PDB file of C-alpha atoms in Angstrom:
ATOM      1  CA  MET A   1     142.351 211.502 153.183  1.00 96.00           C
ATOM      2  CA  LYS A   2     143.830 208.080 153.750  1.00 98.00           C
ATOM      3  CA  ILE A   3     146.509 207.620 151.102  1.00 98.00           C
ATOM      4  CA  PHE A   4     148.129 204.327 150.106  1.00 98.00           C
ATOM      5  CA  ILE A   5     151.739 204.892 148.976  1.00 97.00           C
ATOM      6  CA  THR A   6     154.178 202.559 147.255  1.00 96.00           C
ATOM      7  CA  GLY A   7     157.823 203.628 147.215  1.00 92.00           C
ATOM      8  CA  GLY A   8     157.160 205.932 150.156  1.00 91.00           C
ATOM      9  CA  THR A   9     160.624 205.443 151.658  1.00 88.00           C
ATOM     10  CA  GLY A  10     162.567 206.068 148.435  1.00 88.00           C
ATOM     11  CA  ASN A  11     164.172 209.106 146.839  1.00 88.00           C
ATOM     12  CA  ILE A  12     160.919 210.848 145.870  1.00 93.00           C
ATOM     13  CA  GLY A  13     158.576 208.934 148.149  1.00 94.00           C
ATOM     14  CA  GLN A  14     160.165 210.003 151.449  1.00 94.00           C
ATOM     15  CA  TYR A  15     159.428 213.640 150.613  1.00 96.00           C
ATOM     16  CA  VAL A  16     155.934 212.853 149.326  1.00 97.00           C
ATOM     17  CA  THR A  17     155.101 210.986 152.533  1.00 97.00           C
ATOM     18  CA  LYS A  18     156.474 213.855 154.621  1.00 96.00           C
ATOM     19  CA  ALA A  19     154.540 216.484 152.626  1.00 98.00           C
ATOM     20  CA  LEU A  20     151.266 214.541 152.838  1.00 98.00           C
ATOM     21  CA  SER A  21     151.694 214.098 156.598  1.00 98.00           C
ATOM     22  CA  GLU A  22     152.344 217.821 157.009  1.00 97.00           C
ATOM     23  CA  ALA A  23     149.194 218.521 154.977  1.00 98.00           C
ATOM     24  CA  GLY A  24     147.163 216.514 157.488  1.00 97.00           C
ATOM     25  CA  HIS A  25     146.631 213.322 155.500  1.00 98.00           C
ATOM     26  CA  THR A  26     146.880 209.757 156.798  1.00 98.00           C
ATOM     27  CA  CYS A  27     149.411 207.617 154.935  1.00 98.00           C
ATOM     28  CA  LEU A  28     149.835 203.858 154.624  1.00 97.00           C
ATOM     29  CA  VAL A  29     153.345 203.258 153.277  1.00 96.00           C
ATOM     30  CA  VAL A  30     154.185 199.874 151.766  1.00 94.00           C
ATOM     31  CA  THR A  31     157.801 198.898 152.452  1.00 91.00           C
ATOM     32  CA  ARG A  32     159.808 195.699 152.559  1.00 88.00           C
ATOM     33  CA  THR A  33     161.676 196.919 155.638  1.00 86.00           C
ATOM     34  CA  PRO A  34     159.514 198.866 158.129  1.00 89.00           C
ATOM     35  CA  GLY A  35     161.621 200.898 160.514  1.00 86.00           C
ATOM     36  CA  ARG A  36     164.582 201.184 158.143  1.00 84.00           C
ATOM     37  CA  VAL A  37     164.018 204.952 158.129  1.00 86.00           C
ATOM     38  CA  PRO A  38     162.714 205.753 161.650  1.00 87.00           C
ATOM     39  CA  GLY A  39     161.823 209.319 160.710  1.00 91.00           C
ATOM     40  CA  ILE A  40     159.136 208.157 158.296  1.00 92.00           C
ATOM     41  CA  GLY A  41     157.307 205.939 160.767  1.00 90.00           C
ATOM     42  CA  ALA A  42     157.453 208.730 163.342  1.00 93.00           C
ATOM     43  CA  LEU A  43     155.539 211.177 161.121  1.00 95.00           C
ATOM     44  CA  PRO A  44     152.003 212.031 162.307  1.00 97.00           C
ATOM     45  CA  GLY A  45     149.404 209.842 160.625  1.00 97.00           C
ATOM     46  CA  VAL A  46     151.947 207.573 158.893  1.00 97.00           C
ATOM     47  CA  THR A  47     151.786 203.778 159.211  1.00 96.00           C
ATOM     48  CA  GLU A  48     154.239 201.409 157.558  1.00 95.00           C
ATOM     49  CA  LEU A  49     152.953 198.175 156.039  1.00 95.00           C
ATOM     50  CA  LYS A  50     155.438 195.357 155.551  1.00 93.00           C
ATOM     51  CA  GLY A  51     155.071 194.061 152.028  1.00 90.00           C
ATOM     52  CA  HIS A  52     156.455 193.917 148.506  1.00 89.00           C
ATOM     53  CA  ILE A  53     154.795 195.525 145.496  1.00 88.00           C
ATOM     54  CA  SER A  54     154.307 192.062 143.956  1.00 89.00           C
ATOM     55  CA  ASP A  55     152.549 190.747 147.084  1.00 90.00           C
ATOM     56  CA  PHE A  56     149.090 191.152 145.581  1.00 93.00           C
ATOM     57  CA  GLU A  57     147.150 189.595 148.438  1.00 93.00           C
ATOM     58  CA  THR A  58     148.665 191.968 151.014  1.00 92.00           C
ATOM     59  CA  LEU A  59     148.275 195.025 148.797  1.00 93.00           C
ATOM     60  CA  GLY A  60     144.717 194.207 147.802  1.00 94.00           C
ATOM     61  CA  ALA A  61     143.601 193.885 151.411  1.00 95.00           C
ATOM     62  CA  ALA A  62     145.408 197.078 152.458  1.00 96.00           C
ATOM     63  CA  LEU A  63     143.632 199.150 149.802  1.00 97.00           C
ATOM     64  CA  GLN A  64     140.306 198.758 151.571  1.00 96.00           C
ATOM     65  CA  GLY A  65     139.230 202.066 153.101  1.00 97.00           C
ATOM     66  CA  CYS A  66     141.830 204.148 151.252  1.00 98.00           C
ATOM     67  CA  ASP A  67     140.838 207.342 149.435  1.00 98.00           C
ATOM     68  CA  ALA A  68     143.816 207.586 147.100  1.00 98.00           C
ATOM     69  CA  VAL A  69     146.781 205.599 145.788  1.00 98.00           C
ATOM     70  CA  ILE A  70     150.127 207.188 144.977  1.00 98.00           C
ATOM     71  CA  HIS A  71     152.206 204.623 143.117  1.00 97.00           C
ATOM     72  CA  ILE A  72     155.870 205.645 143.123  1.00 96.00           C
ATOM     73  CA  ALA A  73     157.690 202.316 143.533  1.00 92.00           C
ATOM     74  CA  LEU A  74     159.563 201.000 140.507  1.00 87.00           C
ATOM     75  CA  GLY A  75     159.802 197.291 139.821  1.00 87.00           C
ATOM     76  CA  TRP A  76     162.982 196.806 137.849  1.00 86.00           C
ATOM     77  CA  GLY A  77     164.074 194.215 135.281  1.00 88.00           C
ATOM     78  CA  HIS A  78     166.755 193.729 132.664  1.00 90.00           C
ATOM     79  CA  GLU A  79     164.692 192.086 129.932  1.00 92.00           C
ATOM     80  CA  PRO A  80     161.290 192.828 128.379  1.00 93.00           C
ATOM     81  CA  LEU A  81     159.390 190.145 130.292  1.00 92.00           C
ATOM     82  CA  SER A  82     160.957 190.979 133.648  1.00 92.00           C
ATOM     83  CA  MET A  83     160.178 194.682 133.209  1.00 91.00           C
ATOM     84  CA  LEU A  84     156.601 193.810 132.255  1.00 90.00           C
ATOM     85  CA  GLU A  85     156.225 191.427 135.177  1.00 91.00           C
ATOM     86  CA  ASN A  86     157.835 193.629 137.819  1.00 90.00           C
ATOM     87  CA  ASP A  87     156.412 197.021 136.894  1.00 93.00           C
ATOM     88  CA  THR A  88     153.515 197.129 134.412  1.00 94.00           C
ATOM     89  CA  LYS A  89     151.788 194.011 135.798  1.00 95.00           C
ATOM     90  CA  VAL A  90     152.102 195.344 139.360  1.00 95.00           C
ATOM     91  CA  SER A  91     150.684 198.708 138.298  1.00 96.00           C
ATOM     92  CA  ALA A  92     147.777 197.101 136.430  1.00 96.00           C
ATOM     93  CA  PHE A  93     146.934 195.045 139.521  1.00 96.00           C
ATOM     94  CA  LEU A  94     146.976 198.132 141.735  1.00 97.00           C
ATOM     95  CA  MET A  95     144.691 200.016 139.325  1.00 97.00           C
ATOM     96  CA  GLU A  96     142.120 197.233 139.254  1.00 96.00           C
ATOM     97  CA  ALA A  97     142.295 196.481 142.982  1.00 97.00           C
ATOM     98  CA  ALA A  98     142.025 200.180 143.849  1.00 98.00           C
ATOM     99  CA  GLU A  99     138.911 200.599 141.692  1.00 97.00           C
ATOM    100  CA  LYS A 100     137.287 197.538 143.229  1.00 96.00           C
ATOM    101  CA  ALA A 101     138.128 198.848 146.718  1.00 97.00           C
ATOM    102  CA  GLY A 102     136.368 202.148 146.002  1.00 97.00           C
ATOM    103  CA  VAL A 103     139.528 204.292 145.928  1.00 98.00           C
ATOM    104  CA  GLY A 104     138.765 207.720 144.495  1.00 98.00           C
ATOM    105  CA  GLN A 105     142.134 208.759 143.065  1.00 98.00           C
ATOM    106  CA  PHE A 106     145.123 206.917 141.528  1.00 98.00           C
ATOM    107  CA  ILE A 107     148.374 208.765 140.791  1.00 98.00           C
ATOM    108  CA  TYR A 108     150.979 206.924 138.744  1.00 98.00           C
ATOM    109  CA  THR A 109     154.616 207.964 138.690  1.00 98.00           C
ATOM    110  CA  SER A 110     155.834 207.709 135.111  1.00 97.00           C
ATOM    111  CA  SER A 111     158.902 209.409 133.594  1.00 96.00           C
ATOM    112  CA  THR A 112     159.998 211.668 130.770  1.00 95.00           C
ATOM    113  CA  ALA A 113     161.467 208.407 129.384  1.00 94.00           C
ATOM    114  CA  ALA A 114     157.926 207.427 128.371  1.00 95.00           C
ATOM    115  CA  VAL A 115     158.174 210.076 125.652  1.00 94.00           C
ATOM    116  CA  GLY A 116     161.724 209.230 124.585  1.00 90.00           C
ATOM    117  CA  PRO A 117     164.250 211.509 122.884  1.00 84.00           C
ATOM    118  CA  MET A 118     162.293 214.406 121.483  1.00 75.00           C
ATOM    119  CA  PRO A 119     163.137 217.892 120.222  1.00 69.00           C
ATOM    120  CA  CYS A 120     162.846 220.988 122.369  1.00 76.00           C
ATOM    121  CA  ASP A 121     159.516 222.218 123.710  1.00 81.00           C
ATOM    122  CA  THR A 122     158.156 218.734 124.400  1.00 90.00           C
ATOM    123  CA  ASP A 123     154.822 218.895 126.199  1.00 92.00           C
ATOM    124  CA  GLU A 124     152.293 216.410 127.592  1.00 94.00           C
ATOM    125  CA  ASN A 125     150.688 215.943 124.168  1.00 92.00           C
ATOM    126  CA  THR A 126     153.900 214.869 122.438  1.00 91.00           C
ATOM    127  CA  LEU A 127     153.758 211.386 120.904  1.00 89.00           C
ATOM    128  CA  ARG A 128     155.280 208.620 123.043  1.00 92.00           C
ATOM    129  CA  LYS A 129     158.367 207.124 121.333  1.00 92.00           C
ATOM    130  CA  PRO A 130     160.452 205.524 124.117  1.00 93.00           C
ATOM    131  CA  ASP A 131     163.869 204.253 123.131  1.00 91.00           C
ATOM    132  CA  ASP A 132     164.590 201.827 125.995  1.00 94.00           C
ATOM    133  CA  LEU A 133     162.803 199.219 128.123  1.00 94.00           C
ATOM    134  CA  TYR A 134     162.379 201.579 131.062  1.00 94.00           C
ATOM    135  CA  GLY A 135     160.632 204.169 128.892  1.00 95.00           C
ATOM    136  CA  ALA A 136     158.568 201.484 127.169  1.00 95.00           C
ATOM    137  CA  THR A 137     157.426 200.147 130.545  1.00 95.00           C
ATOM    138  CA  LYS A 138     156.388 203.609 131.702  1.00 96.00           C
ATOM    139  CA  ALA A 139     154.597 204.360 128.435  1.00 96.00           C
ATOM    140  CA  ALA A 140     152.766 201.021 128.542  1.00 96.00           C
ATOM    141  CA  THR A 141     151.587 201.595 132.099  1.00 97.00           C
ATOM    142  CA  GLU A 142     150.397 205.103 131.215  1.00 97.00           C
ATOM    143  CA  LEU A 143     148.245 203.625 128.446  1.00 97.00           C
ATOM    144  CA  TYR A 144     146.828 200.966 130.746  1.00 96.00           C
ATOM    145  CA  LEU A 145     145.881 203.650 133.251  1.00 97.00           C
ATOM    146  CA  LEU A 146     144.306 205.993 130.710  1.00 96.00           C
ATOM    147  CA  GLY A 147     142.532 203.138 128.930  1.00 95.00           C
ATOM    148  CA  PHE A 148     141.021 201.816 132.156  1.00 95.00           C
ATOM    149  CA  ARG A 149     137.704 203.626 131.733  1.00 94.00           C
ATOM    150  CA  GLN A 150     135.483 200.567 132.016  1.00 93.00           C
ATOM    151  CA  PHE A 151     135.529 196.839 132.557  1.00 90.00           C
ATOM    152  CA  TYR A 152     134.390 194.523 129.752  1.00 80.00           C
ATOM    153  CA  ALA A 153     131.075 192.691 130.066  1.00 72.00           C
ATOM    154  CA  THR A 154     131.784 190.544 126.991  1.00 75.00           C
ATOM    155  CA  GLN A 155     134.419 190.535 124.304  1.00 78.00           C
ATOM    156  CA  GLY A 156     134.139 193.972 122.752  1.00 72.00           C
ATOM    157  CA  GLY A 157     131.248 194.876 125.022  1.00 76.00           C
ATOM    158  CA  ARG A 158     131.536 197.702 127.509  1.00 78.00           C
ATOM    159  CA  GLY A 159     130.818 196.904 131.122  1.00 83.00           C
ATOM    160  CA  THR A 160     130.844 198.872 134.355  1.00 88.00           C
ATOM    161  CA  PRO A 161     132.400 202.357 134.037  1.00 93.00           C
ATOM    162  CA  VAL A 162     135.404 203.094 136.248  1.00 95.00           C
ATOM    163  CA  LYS A 163     134.728 205.730 138.905  1.00 97.00           C
ATOM    164  CA  MET A 164     138.322 206.201 140.071  1.00 98.00           C
ATOM    165  CA  ARG A 165     140.152 209.306 138.871  1.00 98.00           C
ATOM    166  CA  ARG A 166     143.462 208.413 137.217  1.00 98.00           C
ATOM    167  CA  ASN A 167     146.360 210.837 136.761  1.00 98.00           C
ATOM    168  CA  ILE A 168     150.028 210.664 135.782  1.00 98.00           C
ATOM    169  CA  ILE A 169     153.109 212.552 136.920  1.00 98.00           C
ATOM    170  CA  ARG A 170     156.177 212.425 134.673  1.00 97.00           C
ATOM    171  CA  PRO A 171     159.293 213.382 136.649  1.00 96.00           C
ATOM    172  CA  GLY A 172     162.471 214.302 134.852  1.00 93.00           C
ATOM    173  CA  TYR A 173     165.857 214.354 136.582  1.00 89.00           C
ATOM    174  CA  THR A 174     165.037 214.300 140.302  1.00 92.00           C
ATOM    175  CA  PHE A 175     167.640 214.486 143.064  1.00 92.00           C
ATOM    176  CA  SER A 176     167.572 214.694 146.840  1.00 90.00           C
ATOM    177  CA  ASN A 177     169.412 214.661 150.089  1.00 90.00           C
ATOM    178  CA  PRO A 178     167.890 212.133 152.517  1.00 90.00           C
ATOM    179  CA  ALA A 179     164.777 213.629 154.108  1.00 90.00           C
ATOM    180  CA  PHE A 180     165.538 211.766 157.338  1.00 87.00           C
ATOM    181  CA  GLU A 181     168.546 210.130 158.948  1.00 82.00           C
ATOM    182  CA  GLY A 182     169.021 206.831 157.184  1.00 77.00           C
ATOM    183  CA  GLY A 183     166.810 207.984 154.327  1.00 79.00           C
ATOM    184  CA  ALA A 184     167.380 207.482 150.633  1.00 73.00           C
ATOM    185  CA  SER A 185     169.198 209.668 148.154  1.00 75.00           C
ATOM    186  CA  GLN A 186     169.276 209.253 144.419  1.00 69.00           C
ATOM    187  CA  SER A 187     172.440 211.243 143.849  1.00 72.00           C
ATOM    188  CA  ASP A 188     174.107 211.016 140.466  1.00 84.00           C
ATOM    189  CA  LYS A 189     177.739 209.936 140.897  1.00 89.00           C
ATOM    190  CA  ARG A 190     178.745 213.080 139.062  1.00 93.00           C
ATOM    191  CA  PHE A 191     177.809 215.169 142.123  1.00 94.00           C
ATOM    192  CA  PHE A 192     180.199 213.191 144.307  1.00 93.00           C
ATOM    193  CA  ASN A 193     182.899 213.115 141.606  1.00 95.00           C
ATOM    194  CA  ILE A 194     182.696 216.905 141.267  1.00 97.00           C
ATOM    195  CA  ALA A 195     183.005 217.293 145.032  1.00 97.00           C
ATOM    196  CA  LYS A 196     186.009 214.986 145.151  1.00 97.00           C
ATOM    197  CA  ALA A 197     187.726 216.739 142.235  1.00 98.00           C
ATOM    198  CA  VAL A 198     187.249 220.158 143.831  1.00 98.00           C
ATOM    199  CA  LEU A 199     188.690 218.942 147.144  1.00 98.00           C
ATOM    200  CA  THR A 200     191.714 217.335 145.448  1.00 98.00           C
ATOM    201  CA  ASN A 201     192.346 220.312 143.118  1.00 98.00           C
ATOM    202  CA  GLU A 202     191.639 218.408 139.907  1.00 98.00           C
ATOM    203  CA  ASP A 203     190.352 220.142 136.798  1.00 97.00           C
ATOM    204  CA  MET A 204     186.894 219.098 135.539  1.00 97.00           C
ATOM    205  CA  THR A 205     185.809 218.825 131.918  1.00 96.00           C
ATOM    206  CA  PHE A 206     182.191 219.064 130.733  1.00 94.00           C
ATOM    207  CA  SER A 207     180.326 219.664 127.510  1.00 91.00           C
ATOM    208  CA  LYS A 208     178.756 223.101 127.317  1.00 90.00           C
ATOM    209  CA  SER A 209     175.356 221.509 126.554  1.00 87.00           C
ATOM    210  CA  ASP A 210     175.309 218.722 129.139  1.00 91.00           C
ATOM    211  CA  GLY A 211     172.529 219.516 131.600  1.00 92.00           C
ATOM    212  CA  THR A 212     168.837 219.241 132.333  1.00 93.00           C
ATOM    213  CA  GLN A 213     165.842 220.823 134.093  1.00 95.00           C
ATOM    214  CA  PHE A 214     166.683 219.559 137.576  1.00 96.00           C
ATOM    215  CA  LEU A 215     163.957 219.231 140.196  1.00 96.00           C
ATOM    216  CA  SER A 216     164.452 218.262 143.842  1.00 96.00           C
ATOM    217  CA  SER A 217     162.357 215.615 145.559  1.00 95.00           C
ATOM    218  CA  GLY A 218     161.163 218.222 148.043  1.00 96.00           C
ATOM    219  CA  GLN A 219     159.811 220.301 145.180  1.00 97.00           C
ATOM    220  CA  ILE A 220     158.084 217.501 143.297  1.00 97.00           C
ATOM    221  CA  ALA A 221     156.398 216.419 146.535  1.00 98.00           C
ATOM    222  CA  GLN A 222     154.345 219.623 146.374  1.00 98.00           C
ATOM    223  CA  LEU A 223     152.908 218.498 143.046  1.00 98.00           C
ATOM    224  CA  TYR A 224     151.855 215.121 144.455  1.00 98.00           C
ATOM    225  CA  VAL A 225     149.989 216.805 147.307  1.00 98.00           C
ATOM    226  CA  LYS A 226     148.218 219.259 144.999  1.00 98.00           C
ATOM    227  CA  LEU A 227     147.210 216.521 142.570  1.00 98.00           C
ATOM    228  CA  ALA A 228     146.031 214.159 145.322  1.00 98.00           C
ATOM    229  CA  GLU A 229     143.797 216.900 146.709  1.00 98.00           C
ATOM    230  CA  SER A 230     142.358 217.805 143.283  1.00 98.00           C
ATOM    231  CA  ASP A 231     139.365 216.528 141.320  1.00 97.00           C
ATOM    232  CA  LEU A 232     141.360 216.202 138.098  1.00 98.00           C
ATOM    233  CA  ASN A 233     141.103 213.094 135.976  1.00 98.00           C
ATOM    234  CA  GLU A 234     143.193 211.618 133.158  1.00 98.00           C
ATOM    235  CA  GLU A 235     145.819 214.351 133.289  1.00 98.00           C
ATOM    236  CA  ILE A 236     149.503 213.913 132.459  1.00 98.00           C
ATOM    237  CA  ILE A 237     151.847 216.447 134.056  1.00 98.00           C
ATOM    238  CA  PHE A 238     155.558 216.946 133.410  1.00 97.00           C
ATOM    239  CA  ALA A 239     157.425 217.558 136.668  1.00 97.00           C
ATOM    240  CA  LEU A 240     160.689 219.375 135.994  1.00 97.00           C
ATOM    241  CA  GLY A 241     162.298 222.648 136.939  1.00 97.00           C
ATOM    242  CA  ARG A 242     161.821 225.639 134.691  1.00 95.00           C
ATOM    243  CA  THR A 243     165.581 226.361 134.731  1.00 94.00           C
ATOM    244  CA  PHE A 244     168.080 224.460 132.570  1.00 94.00           C
ATOM    245  CA  THR A 245     171.292 223.865 134.531  1.00 96.00           C
ATOM    246  CA  THR A 246     174.474 222.300 133.155  1.00 95.00           C
ATOM    247  CA  TRP A 247     176.957 220.085 134.973  1.00 96.00           C
ATOM    248  CA  GLY A 248     179.481 222.843 134.372  1.00 96.00           C
ATOM    249  CA  ASP A 249     177.205 225.193 136.332  1.00 97.00           C
ATOM    250  CA  ILE A 250     177.049 222.671 139.182  1.00 97.00           C
ATOM    251  CA  ALA A 251     180.849 222.309 139.222  1.00 98.00           C
ATOM    252  CA  GLN A 252     181.103 226.078 139.431  1.00 97.00           C
ATOM    253  CA  MET A 253     178.779 226.001 142.469  1.00 97.00           C
ATOM    254  CA  ALA A 254     181.139 223.545 144.140  1.00 98.00           C
ATOM    255  CA  LEU A 255     184.114 225.807 143.443  1.00 98.00           C
ATOM    256  CA  GLU A 256     182.295 228.800 144.938  1.00 97.00           C
ATOM    257  CA  MET A 257     181.743 226.762 148.104  1.00 97.00           C
ATOM    258  CA  THR A 258     185.429 225.771 148.215  1.00 97.00           C
ATOM    259  CA  PRO A 259     187.394 228.969 147.569  1.00 96.00           C
ATOM    260  CA  GLU A 260     190.677 227.315 148.559  1.00 97.00           C
ATOM    261  CA  SER A 261     190.444 224.896 145.627  1.00 97.00           C
ATOM    262  CA  THR A 262     192.633 225.427 142.567  1.00 97.00           C
ATOM    263  CA  SER A 263     190.423 223.285 140.325  1.00 97.00           C
ATOM    264  CA  LYS A 264     189.165 224.701 137.054  1.00 97.00           C
ATOM    265  CA  VAL A 265     186.038 224.007 135.005  1.00 96.00           C
ATOM    266  CA  VAL A 266     186.877 223.247 131.366  1.00 96.00           C
ATOM    267  CA  LEU A 267     184.032 223.368 128.852  1.00 93.00           C
ATOM    268  CA  THR A 268     184.451 221.423 125.632  1.00 92.00           C
ATOM    269  CA  PRO A 269     183.146 222.892 122.365  1.00 81.00           C
ATOM    270  CA  GLU A 270     180.980 219.936 121.287  1.00 73.00           C
ATOM    271  CA  GLN A 271     177.322 220.752 121.518  1.00 68.00           C
ATOM    272  CA  TRP A 272     174.038 218.968 120.933  1.00 70.00           C
ATOM    273  CA  THR A 273     170.432 219.958 121.277  1.00 73.00           C
ATOM    274  CA  PRO A 274     169.397 219.060 124.838  1.00 75.00           C
ATOM    275  CA  TYR A 275     165.904 217.853 125.592  1.00 79.00           C
ATOM    276  CA  ARG A 276     163.724 220.618 126.988  1.00 88.00           C
ATOM    277  CA  TYR A 277     160.276 220.145 128.422  1.00 93.00           C
ATOM    278  CA  LYS A 278     157.437 222.602 128.813  1.00 94.00           C
ATOM    279  CA  VAL A 279     156.338 222.848 132.439  1.00 96.00           C
ATOM    280  CA  ASP A 280     153.615 225.464 132.104  1.00 95.00           C
ATOM    281  CA  LYS A 281     150.833 222.911 132.697  1.00 97.00           C
ATOM    282  CA  MET A 282     152.015 222.381 136.280  1.00 97.00           C
ATOM    283  CA  GLU A 283     151.877 226.130 136.820  1.00 97.00           C
ATOM    284  CA  ARG A 284     148.539 226.543 135.054  1.00 97.00           C
ATOM    285  CA  LEU A 285     146.827 223.830 137.103  1.00 98.00           C
ATOM    286  CA  PHE A 286     148.430 224.371 140.489  1.00 98.00           C
ATOM    287  CA  GLY A 287     150.482 227.571 140.415  1.00 97.00           C
ATOM    288  CA  LEU A 288     153.698 225.542 140.794  1.00 98.00           C
ATOM    289  CA  SER A 289     156.899 226.642 139.070  1.00 97.00           C
ATOM    290  CA  PHE A 290     160.289 225.542 140.345  1.00 97.00           C
ATOM    291  CA  ASP A 291     163.879 226.704 140.126  1.00 97.00           C
ATOM    292  CA  ALA A 292     166.107 224.015 141.673  1.00 97.00           C
ATOM    293  CA  THR A 293     169.223 226.198 141.965  1.00 97.00           C
ATOM    294  CA  GLU A 294     169.209 226.558 145.752  1.00 97.00           C
ATOM    295  CA  ASP A 295     168.358 222.895 146.259  1.00 96.00           C
ATOM    296  CA  LEU A 296     171.226 221.999 143.921  1.00 97.00           C
ATOM    297  CA  ARG A 297     173.560 224.113 146.048  1.00 97.00           C
ATOM    298  CA  GLU A 298     172.404 222.283 149.180  1.00 96.00           C
ATOM    299  CA  HIS A 299     172.861 218.934 147.451  1.00 95.00           C
ATOM    300  CA  MET A 300     176.358 219.955 146.422  1.00 96.00           C
ATOM    301  CA  ARG A 301     177.159 220.938 150.031  1.00 96.00           C
ATOM    302  CA  TRP A 302     175.950 217.510 151.132  1.00 94.00           C
ATOM    303  CA  ASN A 303     178.204 215.813 148.567  1.00 95.00           C
ATOM    304  CA  LEU A 304     181.180 217.968 149.551  1.00 97.00           C
ATOM    305  CA  ASP A 305     180.712 216.873 153.155  1.00 95.00           C
ATOM    306  CA  ARG A 306     180.558 213.212 152.116  1.00 93.00           C
ATOM    307  CA  ALA A 307     183.628 213.613 149.886  1.00 95.00           C
ATOM    308  CA  ARG A 308     185.626 215.212 152.704  1.00 96.00           C
ATOM    309  CA  ARG A 309     184.747 212.329 154.989  1.00 94.00           C
ATOM    310  CA  ALA A 310     185.615 209.761 152.326  1.00 94.00           C
ATOM    311  CA  LEU A 311     188.977 211.401 151.620  1.00 95.00           C
ATOM    312  CA  ALA A 312     189.681 211.318 155.355  1.00 94.00           C
ATOM    313  CA  GLY A 313     189.269 207.553 155.270  1.00 92.00           C
ATOM    314  CA  GLU A 314     185.778 207.344 156.743  1.00 91.00           C
ATOM    315  CA  GLU A 315     183.501 204.588 155.465  1.00 87.00           C
ATOM    316  CA  LEU A 316     180.310 206.251 154.345  1.00 80.00           C
ATOM    317  CA  PRO A 317     176.910 204.657 154.978  1.00 71.00           C
ATOM    318  CA  GLY A 318     174.908 203.748 151.896  1.00 66.00           C
ATOM    319  CA  VAL A 319     172.049 206.095 151.026  1.00 63.00           C
ATOM    320  CA  THR A 320     170.809 204.613 147.759  1.00 57.00           C
ATOM    321  CA  HIS A 321     167.778 202.398 148.290  1.00 45.00           C
ATOM    322  CA  GLU A 322     167.650 199.729 145.618  1.00 43.00           C
ATOM    323  CA  TYR A 323     164.756 199.287 143.192  1.00 40.00           C
ATOM    324  CA  SER A 324     162.270 196.505 143.909  1.00 39.00           C
ATOM    325  CA  ASP A 325     162.593 193.471 141.656  1.00 32.00           C
TER     326      ASP A 325
END
């Protein structure tokens, strides 16, 4: 398949592009800065297209001849109208342009934030009740995608049915090392702060309940490939690990990797009910079930290396690729 990808050089996208290339697909990756990550452009079957996700003319033309769209890029904003303009409007354009271009499959990258704060055992059928603009934007775009079953011939009159399959992936907390030299990493500052504390023998304090169902970008990429190759339509799939890991657990990993450290992990007694998501749909549809423990260890090793270099006075290169706005 020829797959059109937005956000293909970012935290999740770099691994999705790599996984699709390894699976034998051709990828057209939209990026504002082609060549920024040489490893991506060097992948078999991957072509970079210079453009911005709001450059509708460029994107519309590039969709011609594509079999699928994987929309990962996030258009950011700080107010309701800017979020609508930069993300939901862009997504709605891509949906319509992809259908008109004859694209067979559209995969939208949403978020658990579309659901909002919910009790344990949240699944894909849980009511959407986002509690911030980011979640509201994701929820709104999900509804646009699912509601795009036909065009309108007249006001209130149904027109041409939509042929394009439309599916949604809802990632939770996703982390990664760069997939290539110069690649992106969305690494929570807490990883680096833990590494620094361990190396400087400082004690670390965490709540016993503070954690999540971590999933690495390399793992979630497998879901994108499976879904792109499927005939599914109008499915929503939570993409999280099956294992709940706390920040105290991660700090303990760092201590195990640094036996010379005298740091201690202190757990405070306050507790709350953490959000927990059911991930059995991903396993039922594709046989995918992930435990991110080993990837978390590798990510912690990466942060320990960066912290050592920083403490030695080395200026570290940036690895966080900014959102598009």
